[in-house]
Amino acid sequence: MKFDKPAGTNPIDQLKVVGKPTPRIDGPLKTSGTAPYAYEQRDTPNAAYGYILGSAIAKGRITGMALGDAKAAPGVLAIVTAENAGKLGKGNFNTAKLLGGPDIEHYHQAIALVVAESFEQARAAASLIRVDYARDKGSFDLAAAKASAPLAKENGAETKVGDFAGAFAAAPVQLDATYTTPDHAHAMMEPHASIAAWNGDQLDLWTSNQMIAWSVADMAKTLGMPKEKIRMRSPFVGGGFGGKLFIRADVLLAALGAKAANRAVKVALPRPFIFNNTTHRPATIQRIRLGATRDGKLTAIGHESWSGDLPNGGPEGATAQTKLLYAGANRMTGLHLAVLDLPEGNAMRAPGEAPGLMALEVAMDELAEKLGIDPVDLRVINDTQVDPENPSRPYSQRQLNACLKIGADKFGWAKRARPGKVRDGRWLVGMGVAAAFRNNLVMKSAARVRLNAQGVVTVETDMTDIGTGTYTIVAQTAAEMLGVPLDKVVVKLGDSSFPVSAGSGGQWGANSATAGVYAACAKLREAVAQKLGVNSADAVFAGGKVKSGKRAVPLGEAAKNGEIVAEDAMEYGDLTKKYQQSTFGAHFVEVGVDAATAEIRIRRMLAVCAAGRILNPVSARSQVIGAMTMGAGAALMEELAVDKRFGFFVNHDLAGYEVPVHADMPHQEVIFLDETDPMSSPMKAKGVGELGICGVGAAVANAIYNATGVRVRDYPVTLDKLLEGMPEYA
Amino acid sequence: MHGPGDFELSRRGVLIGGAASVAATAAPVAEAAPEQAGSAGAGTPVMAKVGFKVNGKPHALELDTRTTLLDALREHLLLGGTKKGCDHGQCGACTVIVDGRRINSCLSLAVMHEGDSITTVEGLGTPEKLHPMQAAFVKHDGYQCGYCTPGQICSAVAVLDEIRAGIPSHVTGDIAGKPAMSADEIRERMSGNICRCGAYSNIIEAIGEVAARRKA
C-alpha cells in the first residue's frame, strides 16, 4: 500500500481499541520473569559459553598473542581471534571492526573470544591470554582537536539562509555562548547478548537487537554469506536506546565461536566492557549566537557544533533542531567533525536533538533574560508554521505554542520569580522551561496477518519491542482493523522470517510499524470479504463479525476451510518532502538547590506533547516519562569521563556512570494534546519516544539557574559547578 | 607488555591508567605474574555440592564453586526471570529474596546458600496468576523493556516487608521509631534497582497501591 495522499477517514478512526489506555499485552510475561530475552532462550540446551577479551590499548596493533595457557585451560573448546577467524567484512552500520587485530581501533575493541563448557571456565581462560601491543599515539581530546576539525561531509552539515553575520552584528540584543555536553552511554539494562547455532551453512541467531533486517544484512556482509541463510530472532529487547540498532561483537563472535567449537555458543558482553566496546553518544562543543530585536523577534540564529568520531565515523547532529525550531530570516548552522580514537560514536536516543536542545534551549533562556521577556513568551513570539530554511514547506501540524501555554498554565509558571528569590526551608527553588522538538520520520514497514477458523488474528512482523509497547499497539491496530477484541490477536515480533518492518529507532517505530500492520489488515479484509462473498467496500468488521447489509457472519467463518494469510507493506510518497513533519512539546521542571551545599533535587516535572494520534496513552506516557528521566540524567549526572592519556572511558560500569535512580525522580506528569496528523500515515500518529528527552535537560538547567542565579554551560550541572557562584548563605 | 621505548609510558603510568578504571574486566592489563595467572585458571574446577530451595522446590546441585547464585538460577536451574544486568551488584536486576531478605544474587556464590530458601520472580506468581505486586506493575505500566522488572518486583515485595518490620533507611527521620510507608521511603529503598527506561514514577505508584492495600 502506498501512502501518498493525506489520510481520509479509515477504520482506525473508530478508536474502539486504538487510542484507548491499554495495559501491555506482554505485561504478564515481563512481570513474571517468563519473557525470554536473548540469553534465556532454551532452543539450544547444549550451548557452550563465550567470553570476550578486549584490547587494553586504544590505538596501535597487537604484536603477539599467546593463547597456549588459555587453550590448555579446563573446559576450553575454542578460541577465536582475527588471525584464525577467516576473512571478515565489516557491516554497513559499523565504523570500527567488531573483531580487532592486529590493528586496534579503540580501547576494549574485541580481540578474542574464548569458548568453554561453562561461563566460569571461559572467563578464567580469557584472563590467561597474553597480549603484546605496540601502542600508537591517539587523539582523545575533543577540545584540543576542535580548532582543526573540518565541516562534516554529511548532507546538511552546513546551512545558510540570508545574511547571518550582518544580521547578528546589527541585532540590538545579542547572545553568543558556548555549551558543552559530554559523552553519554545508553546503559540499557540488558547487556548485548546473543546465542548462535550453525546447522550446516544455516546460521540461527537469538540476539537483542532493534533492527532485524539491518542486522541480518550486516551479519551476512561481515561473514561473507548469503543473508537468506541467516535467521535472527529478537522477541524481547531489554532496552536499546540506539545502542542495539546494529550488530555488535556479541552476535558476531557468538557466530564465529559456534563455528569454531561446532556447538551453539552464547555470549553476553560483561557490563564493564560495554561502555568502551560498544557505541556511545559523542560529546559536543556548541557555539550558539542569537540576535533579536528588543521586542524578542529573532533576526539571526547561528549554531555550530563540534564532535568527534573514529575515522570514517559521523558527527553528532546537534544543529538539527536549530534549522527548524524558530523563525528568523538570517540563519546558519555548521557541523564539524574531528577524528578521535575513542570508542565509536553513534546514535543514542534522539541523536542530534538531545544534546542540541540542551544547548539551544539554554541559549533561549539566556536571551529571554537579556530581553526581559518571559522564556515561554520568547518561544511563542518566534513560532513558525513553515520550515524557516524553506518557507514553501509548511508544517503538517505544529502546536508548539499550545504545548507551551497549556504547560505554563498547568505548571503554575506564573509563580516563577527572579533567579535566587524563592526559598523553601533549606532549598532555593526554581522553575525552568524548554521546548521539545524532534522530527517525525516514516519508514517502509511490512507485516503478515493470519486469520484462523476460531477468528484468531496472528500478526507477524520483524518489528521489535524495545520497551516501547510495540506488542500492544500492533495488537490494537489489528483488533481495530478487523473488529475483534484484543484477546483475539496474537502478535509475533522480532524474527527475520517475518516481513521486514521499520524496526525500532528514531521514534519512527510506532507509527510506521502499525501502518504496515494496517496495510496487511486492509488486504486481509479484502480477502475475507471475497471469501464470504460480500462487497469489501460496505463490509463492516465489528464485534468479531463481518456485517454486510443484514448479514452478519463470524470473522472466523471466512477461514473455516483454511487459514487466510495476507501480507503487505506501507510505503511512503513525498508527503514528508512537501510537509515538514515534526513532533513538539514543552518541558517544565521545578528544582530545589540546597542553599548551603548546592545539592540539586528535581521536585516536579511536566511534559506537554503534540505528537499526532496517541495509539496507546499508557505506553506513550511511559515513553515520555522515561525519556524525561534520561534527560534528567543528562542534565545532572551522566558523563563518560575520558582518560585523555590512554583513550578510554574511565567510568565504564553502572557505579561509575551514574544514571537516575528512584530517589532522583519525582512524580512526573505528561499531557498529550488531542491531535491527529493525516500527513503522517493512515494511523495519523507520530513518534513520542525521543520527543520526551528533547529539551528536558535544558529545562532542568534553566530551573537550576532560576533557583540559584548560577548559569552552568558545561553539562552535567553538578554541585561543584554551582558552589562558587551560589547566593550568600542566609 | 610494551617494549622499552615503544611508547613513552612508564609501567607505573599503565598501572595508574588501569587502576583508574572502576571495574576491570576479567582480562585486565596482563601485569599478573604468569605462573600465578596460570595456576588460577588452569587447574580443574573445584566442584561442590549445595542444596537449597527455590520457590519452595528443593534442588541439589554440584557446581563449580565460582558459580554465582545468579548463574546457578539462570544457567543451571533455567530460571531466566532473574536477570543479569551488571554482575557487579550495581544495578539490582538480579534481586532475589533469600530467607525473607532481598539480595543481589550476582554478589553471592551459590555454594554459600546451603539450606537457604530462595524466592525468585517466578516464585511470586505466574502469567496466569500474578502476585499482587506483579499485577500492580502491569496496571501502572511500571516497566518498559522489562529487563529490570523482576528485580524491581522482588525488591518491592521485600521493601514493604522491611518497612513493616521497622527497619530504618537513610531517609527515616527517627531511626528508633517506625518508618513511614511513604513514597520517599519507598524511593530510597528501591534506589538499588536501576530502570534505564525510567519507569520510576509508575513503579512508585504500583508499589504504593500494594502498600495501601496491605495497610488496610
PDB file of C-alpha atoms in Angstrom, chain A residues 75 86 113 115 134 169 180 228 239 245 280 315 322 336 345 358 392 396 446 452 472 523 531 615 642-643 658 694 702:
ATOM      1  CA  GLY A  75      36.751 -26.778  29.538  1.00  0.00           C
ATOM      2  CA  GLY A  86      38.973 -16.151   8.386  1.00  0.00           C
ATOM      3  CA  LEU A 113      36.585 -14.984  22.179  1.00  0.00           C
ATOM      4  CA  VAL A 115      34.585 -20.688  24.175  1.00  0.00           C
ATOM      5  CA  ALA A 134      52.598  -1.689  20.070  1.00  0.00           C
ATOM      6  CA  ALA A 169      26.178  42.206  14.080  1.00  0.00           C
ATOM      7  CA  THR A 180      29.456  21.512  26.146  1.00  0.00           C
ATOM      8  CA  GLU A 228      18.914 -15.878   3.286  1.00  0.00           C
ATOM      9  CA  GLY A 239      16.420  -1.696  26.243  1.00  0.00           C
ATOM     10  CA  LEU A 245      20.497  -0.639  16.263  1.00  0.00           C
ATOM     11  CA  HIS A 280      28.031   5.984  22.758  1.00  0.00           C
ATOM     12  CA  PRO A 315      29.106  13.778  13.614  1.00  0.00           C
ATOM     13  CA  THR A 322      18.037  24.773  15.035  1.00  0.00           C
ATOM     14  CA  HIS A 336      32.265  19.952  12.467  1.00  0.00           C
ATOM     15  CA  GLY A 345      30.238   7.356  18.473  1.00  0.00           C
ATOM     16  CA  MET A 358      20.468  21.034  25.768  1.00  0.00           C
ATOM     17  CA  SER A 392       7.320  26.999   0.908  1.00  0.00           C
ATOM     18  CA  SER A 396       1.886  19.293   8.693  1.00  0.00           C
ATOM     19  CA  ALA A 446       5.602  -4.726   6.271  1.00  0.00           C
ATOM     20  CA  ASN A 452      -7.910 -18.883  11.525  1.00  0.00           C
ATOM     21  CA  THR A 472       0.323  -3.824  22.383  1.00  0.00           C
ATOM     22  CA  LYS A 523      -5.510  -6.722   2.467  1.00  0.00           C
ATOM     23  CA  LYS A 531     -14.229 -15.430   0.763  1.00  0.00           C
ATOM     24  CA  LEU A 615      -2.046   4.989  19.882  1.00  0.00           C
ATOM     25  CA  VAL A 642      37.646  10.441  29.150  1.00  0.00           C
ATOM     26  CA  ASP A 643      41.138   9.358  30.057  1.00  0.00           C
ATOM     27  CA  GLU A 658      25.636   7.390  37.131  1.00  0.00           C
ATOM     28  CA  CYS A 694      14.405  16.562  23.729  1.00  0.00           C
ATOM     29  CA  ASN A 702      17.199  26.596  33.329  1.00  0.00           C
TER      30      ASN A 702
END
